[in-house]
mmCIF file of C-alpha atoms in Angstrom:
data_model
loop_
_atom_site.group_PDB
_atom_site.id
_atom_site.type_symbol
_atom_site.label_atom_id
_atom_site.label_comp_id
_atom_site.label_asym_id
_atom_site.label_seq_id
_atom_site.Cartn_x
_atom_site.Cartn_y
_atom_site.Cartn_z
ATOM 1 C CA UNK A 43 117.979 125.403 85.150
ATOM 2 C CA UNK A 44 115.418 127.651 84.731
ATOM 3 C CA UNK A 45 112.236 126.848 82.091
ATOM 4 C CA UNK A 46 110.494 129.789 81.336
ATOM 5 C CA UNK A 47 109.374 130.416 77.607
ATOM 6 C CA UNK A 48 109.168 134.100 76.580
ATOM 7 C CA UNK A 49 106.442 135.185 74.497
ATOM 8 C CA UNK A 50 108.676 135.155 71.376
ATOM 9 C CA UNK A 51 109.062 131.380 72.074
ATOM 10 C CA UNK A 52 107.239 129.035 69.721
ATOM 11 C CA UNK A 53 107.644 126.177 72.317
ATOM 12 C CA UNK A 54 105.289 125.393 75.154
ATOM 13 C CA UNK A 55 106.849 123.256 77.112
ATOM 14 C CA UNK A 56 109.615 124.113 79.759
ATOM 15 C CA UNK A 57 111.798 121.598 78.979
ATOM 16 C CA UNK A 58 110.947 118.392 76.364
ATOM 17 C CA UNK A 59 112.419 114.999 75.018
ATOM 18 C CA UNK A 60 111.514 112.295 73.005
ATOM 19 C CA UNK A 61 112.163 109.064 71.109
ATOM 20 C CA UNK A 62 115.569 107.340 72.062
ATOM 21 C CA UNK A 63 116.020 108.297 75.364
ATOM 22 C CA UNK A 64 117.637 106.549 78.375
ATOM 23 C CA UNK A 65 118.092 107.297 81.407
ATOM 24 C CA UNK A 66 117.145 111.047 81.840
ATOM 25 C CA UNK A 67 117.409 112.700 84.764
ATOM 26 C CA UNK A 68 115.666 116.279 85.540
ATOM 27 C CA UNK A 69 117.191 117.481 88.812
ATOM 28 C CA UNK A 70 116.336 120.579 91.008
ATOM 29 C CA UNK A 71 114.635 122.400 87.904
ATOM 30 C CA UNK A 72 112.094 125.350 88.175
ATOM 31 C CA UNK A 73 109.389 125.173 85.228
ATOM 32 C CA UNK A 74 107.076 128.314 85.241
ATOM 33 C CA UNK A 75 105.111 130.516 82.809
ATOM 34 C CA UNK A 76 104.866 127.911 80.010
ATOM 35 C CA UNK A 77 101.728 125.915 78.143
ATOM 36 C CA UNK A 78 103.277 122.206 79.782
ATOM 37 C CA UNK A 79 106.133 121.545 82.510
ATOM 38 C CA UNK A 80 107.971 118.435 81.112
ATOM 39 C CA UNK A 81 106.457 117.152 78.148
ATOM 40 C CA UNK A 82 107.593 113.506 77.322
ATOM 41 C CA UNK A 83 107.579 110.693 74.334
ATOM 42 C CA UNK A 84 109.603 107.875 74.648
ATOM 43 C CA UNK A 85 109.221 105.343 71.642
ATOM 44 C CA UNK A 86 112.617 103.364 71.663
ATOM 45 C CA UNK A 87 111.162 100.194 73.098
ATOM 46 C CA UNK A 88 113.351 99.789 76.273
ATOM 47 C CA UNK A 89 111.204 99.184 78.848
ATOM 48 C CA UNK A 90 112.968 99.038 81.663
ATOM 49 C CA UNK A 91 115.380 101.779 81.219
ATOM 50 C CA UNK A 92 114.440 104.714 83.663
ATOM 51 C CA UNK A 93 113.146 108.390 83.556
ATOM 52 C CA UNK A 94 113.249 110.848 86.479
ATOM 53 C CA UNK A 95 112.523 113.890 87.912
ATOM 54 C CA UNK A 96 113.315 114.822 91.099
ATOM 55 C CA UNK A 97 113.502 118.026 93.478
ATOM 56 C CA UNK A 98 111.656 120.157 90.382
ATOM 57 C CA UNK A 99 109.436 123.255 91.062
ATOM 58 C CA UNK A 100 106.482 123.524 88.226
ATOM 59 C CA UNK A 101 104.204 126.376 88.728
ATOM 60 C CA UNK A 102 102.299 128.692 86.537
ATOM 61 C CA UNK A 103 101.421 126.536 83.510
ATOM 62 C CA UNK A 104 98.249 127.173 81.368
ATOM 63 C CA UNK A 105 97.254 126.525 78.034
ATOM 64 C CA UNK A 106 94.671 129.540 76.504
ATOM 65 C CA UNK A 107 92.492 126.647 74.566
ATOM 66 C CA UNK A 108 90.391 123.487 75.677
ATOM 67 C CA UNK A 109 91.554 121.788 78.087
ATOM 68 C CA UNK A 110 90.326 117.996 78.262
ATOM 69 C CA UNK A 111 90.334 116.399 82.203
ATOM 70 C CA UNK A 112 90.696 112.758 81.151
ATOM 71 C CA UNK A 113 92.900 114.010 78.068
ATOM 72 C CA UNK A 114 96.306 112.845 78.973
ATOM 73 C CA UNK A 115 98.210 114.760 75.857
ATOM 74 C CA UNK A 116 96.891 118.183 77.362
ATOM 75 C CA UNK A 117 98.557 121.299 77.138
ATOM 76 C CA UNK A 118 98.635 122.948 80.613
ATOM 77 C CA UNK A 119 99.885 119.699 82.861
ATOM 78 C CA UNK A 120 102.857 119.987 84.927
ATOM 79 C CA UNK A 121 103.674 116.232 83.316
ATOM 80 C CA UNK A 122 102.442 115.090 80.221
ATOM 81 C CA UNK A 123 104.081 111.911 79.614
ATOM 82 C CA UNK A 124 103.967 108.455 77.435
ATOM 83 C CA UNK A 125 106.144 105.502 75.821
ATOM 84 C CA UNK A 126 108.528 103.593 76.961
ATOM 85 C CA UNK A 127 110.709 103.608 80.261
ATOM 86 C CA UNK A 128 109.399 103.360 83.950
ATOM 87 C CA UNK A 129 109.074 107.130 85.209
ATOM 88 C CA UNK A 130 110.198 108.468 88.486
ATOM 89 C CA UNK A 131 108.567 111.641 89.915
ATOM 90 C CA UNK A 132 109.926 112.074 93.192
ATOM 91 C CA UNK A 133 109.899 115.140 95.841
ATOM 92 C CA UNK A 134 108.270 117.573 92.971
ATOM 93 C CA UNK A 135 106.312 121.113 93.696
ATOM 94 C CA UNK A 136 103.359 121.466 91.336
ATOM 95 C CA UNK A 137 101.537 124.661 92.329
ATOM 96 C CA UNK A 138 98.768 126.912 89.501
ATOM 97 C CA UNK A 139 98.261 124.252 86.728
ATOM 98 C CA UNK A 140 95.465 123.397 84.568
ATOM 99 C CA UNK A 141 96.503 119.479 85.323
ATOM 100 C CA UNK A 142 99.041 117.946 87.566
ATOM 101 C CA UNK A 143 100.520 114.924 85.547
ATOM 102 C CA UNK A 144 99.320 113.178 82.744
ATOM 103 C CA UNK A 145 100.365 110.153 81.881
ATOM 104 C CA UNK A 146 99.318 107.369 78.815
ATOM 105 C CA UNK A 147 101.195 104.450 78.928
ATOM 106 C CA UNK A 148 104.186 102.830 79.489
ATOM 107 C CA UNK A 149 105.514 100.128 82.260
ATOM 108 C CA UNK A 150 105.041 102.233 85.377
ATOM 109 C CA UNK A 151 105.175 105.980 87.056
ATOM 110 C CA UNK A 152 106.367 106.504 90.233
ATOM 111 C CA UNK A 153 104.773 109.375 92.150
ATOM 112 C CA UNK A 154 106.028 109.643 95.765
ATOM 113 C CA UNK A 155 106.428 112.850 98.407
ATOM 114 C CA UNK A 156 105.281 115.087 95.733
ATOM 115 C CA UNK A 157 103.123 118.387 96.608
ATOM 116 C CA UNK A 158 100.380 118.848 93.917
ATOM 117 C CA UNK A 159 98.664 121.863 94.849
ATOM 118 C CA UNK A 160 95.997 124.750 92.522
ATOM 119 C CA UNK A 161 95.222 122.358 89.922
ATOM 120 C CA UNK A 162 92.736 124.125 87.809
ATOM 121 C CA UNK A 163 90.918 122.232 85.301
ATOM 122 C CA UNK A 164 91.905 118.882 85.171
ATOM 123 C CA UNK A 165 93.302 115.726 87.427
ATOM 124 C CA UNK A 166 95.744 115.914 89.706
ATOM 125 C CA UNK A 167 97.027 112.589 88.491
ATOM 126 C CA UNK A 168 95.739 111.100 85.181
ATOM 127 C CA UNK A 169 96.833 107.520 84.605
ATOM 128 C CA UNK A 170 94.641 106.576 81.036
ATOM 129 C CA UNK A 171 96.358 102.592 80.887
ATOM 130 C CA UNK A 172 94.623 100.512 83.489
ATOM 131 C CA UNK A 173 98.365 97.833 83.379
ATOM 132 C CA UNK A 174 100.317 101.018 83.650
ATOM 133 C CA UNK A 175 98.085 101.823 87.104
ATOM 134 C CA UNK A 176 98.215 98.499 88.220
ATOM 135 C CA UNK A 177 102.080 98.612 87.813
ATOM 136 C CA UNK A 178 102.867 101.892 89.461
ATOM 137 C CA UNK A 179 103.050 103.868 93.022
ATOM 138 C CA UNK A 180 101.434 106.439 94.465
ATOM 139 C CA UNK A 181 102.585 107.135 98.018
ATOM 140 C CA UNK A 182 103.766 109.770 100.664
ATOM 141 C CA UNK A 183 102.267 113.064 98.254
ATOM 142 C CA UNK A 184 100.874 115.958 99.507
ATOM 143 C CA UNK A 185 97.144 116.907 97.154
ATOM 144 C CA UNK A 186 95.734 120.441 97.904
ATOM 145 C CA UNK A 187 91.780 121.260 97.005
ATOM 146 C CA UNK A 188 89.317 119.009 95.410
ATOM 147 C CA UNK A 189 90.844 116.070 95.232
ATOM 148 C CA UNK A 190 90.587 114.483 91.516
ATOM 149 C CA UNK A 191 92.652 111.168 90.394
ATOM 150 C CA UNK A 192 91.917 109.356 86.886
ATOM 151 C CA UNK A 193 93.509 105.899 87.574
ATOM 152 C CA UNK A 194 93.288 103.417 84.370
ATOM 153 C CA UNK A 195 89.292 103.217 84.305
ATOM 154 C CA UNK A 196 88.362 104.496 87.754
ATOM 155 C CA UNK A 197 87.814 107.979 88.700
ATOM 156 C CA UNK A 198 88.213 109.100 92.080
ATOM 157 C CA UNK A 199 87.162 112.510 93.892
ATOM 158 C CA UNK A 200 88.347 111.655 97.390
ATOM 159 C CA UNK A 201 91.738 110.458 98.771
ATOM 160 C CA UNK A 202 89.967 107.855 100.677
ATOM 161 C CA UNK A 203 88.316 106.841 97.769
ATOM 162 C CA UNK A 204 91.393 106.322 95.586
ATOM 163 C CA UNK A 205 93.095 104.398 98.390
ATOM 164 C CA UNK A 206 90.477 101.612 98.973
ATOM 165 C CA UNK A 207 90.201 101.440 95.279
ATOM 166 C CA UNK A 208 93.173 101.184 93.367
ATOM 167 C CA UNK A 209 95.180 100.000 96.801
ATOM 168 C CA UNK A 210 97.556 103.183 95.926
ATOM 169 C CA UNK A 211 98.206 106.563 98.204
ATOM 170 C CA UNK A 212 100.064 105.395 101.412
ATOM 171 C CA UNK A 213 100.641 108.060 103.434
ATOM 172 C CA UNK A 214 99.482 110.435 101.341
ATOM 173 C CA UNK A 215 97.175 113.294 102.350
ATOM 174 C CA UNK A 216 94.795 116.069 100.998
ATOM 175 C CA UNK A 217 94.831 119.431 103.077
ATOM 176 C CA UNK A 218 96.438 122.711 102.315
ATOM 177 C CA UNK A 219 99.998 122.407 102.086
ATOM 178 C CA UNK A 220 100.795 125.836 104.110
ATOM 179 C CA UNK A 221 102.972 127.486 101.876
ATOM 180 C CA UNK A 222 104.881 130.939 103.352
ATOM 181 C CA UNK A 223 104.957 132.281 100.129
ATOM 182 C CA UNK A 224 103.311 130.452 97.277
#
């Protein structure tokens, strides 16, 4: 599936859902050209019911007004995610975004051997709930450029630094990721 809005489009975001969901898997997608990547709500009180996104390519996605770093409902993320339902963000390409993923609160999100890479304006992760940081993983991703993680209350600006701090990042690193052909 392809998620590219047109300029005749009055939606932003590549691909969207919200309020009942269960469930939901995004598989092998490639976002591009659009004001937000996945944009998420999930208000049906099922906390333990799943959310993922796996094998996705995001590129290319800006937003023309403000954009906020520690503003988690930002246009111009790859993610921009809240409510209910532990998320999964697995094996993801984020290249050319304003922010990487944003996320406000719910039980958990998973981010493991992601690539995160041009982030523009704002984090590359932005976690706002310091019990949804505490519950979730960060491990085995790939950050290109100034490194810059919001996590709960902390602020980090160094891999190292988020590591002995929030006891998250295994096996993650921050160097160029090489691409052939970005």
């Amino acid at each position: 599936v392809y998620g590219h809005r047109d300029s005749s489009s009055s939606q932003g975001s590549g691909m969207i859902f919200q309020y009942g969901s269960k469930n939901v898997w995004y598989l092998f997608n490639h976002l591009f050209d659009n004001t937000v990547g996945f944009s998420v709500t999930a208000n049906n009180g099922v906390m333990d019911e799943g959310h993922y996104y796996i094998g996705n390519l995001i590129h290319n996605i800006h937003f023309a007004g403000t954009f906020e770093p520690d503003n988690p409902y930002n246009q111009g993320q790859a993610f921009r995610m809240w409510g209910y339902g532990t998320k999964y963000i697995v094996g993801n390409m984020i290249d050319d975004v304003d922010g990487g993923l944003g996320f406000v609160y719910g039980p958990a999100v998973h981010v493991i051997n992601n690539i995160i890479a041009n982030v523009l304006k704002g984090r590359h992760i932005l976690v706002t709930d310091d019990g949804t940081a505490a519950n979730s993983q960060v491990r085995n991703n790939l950050f290109q450029g100034n490194l810059s993680i919001r996590w709960g209350g902390s602020l980090y600006t160094s891999l190292a630094a988020f590591q002995s701090g929030s006891g998250k990042g295994q096996n993650s690193l921050n160097t160029e990721p090489q691409f052939v052909d970005a």
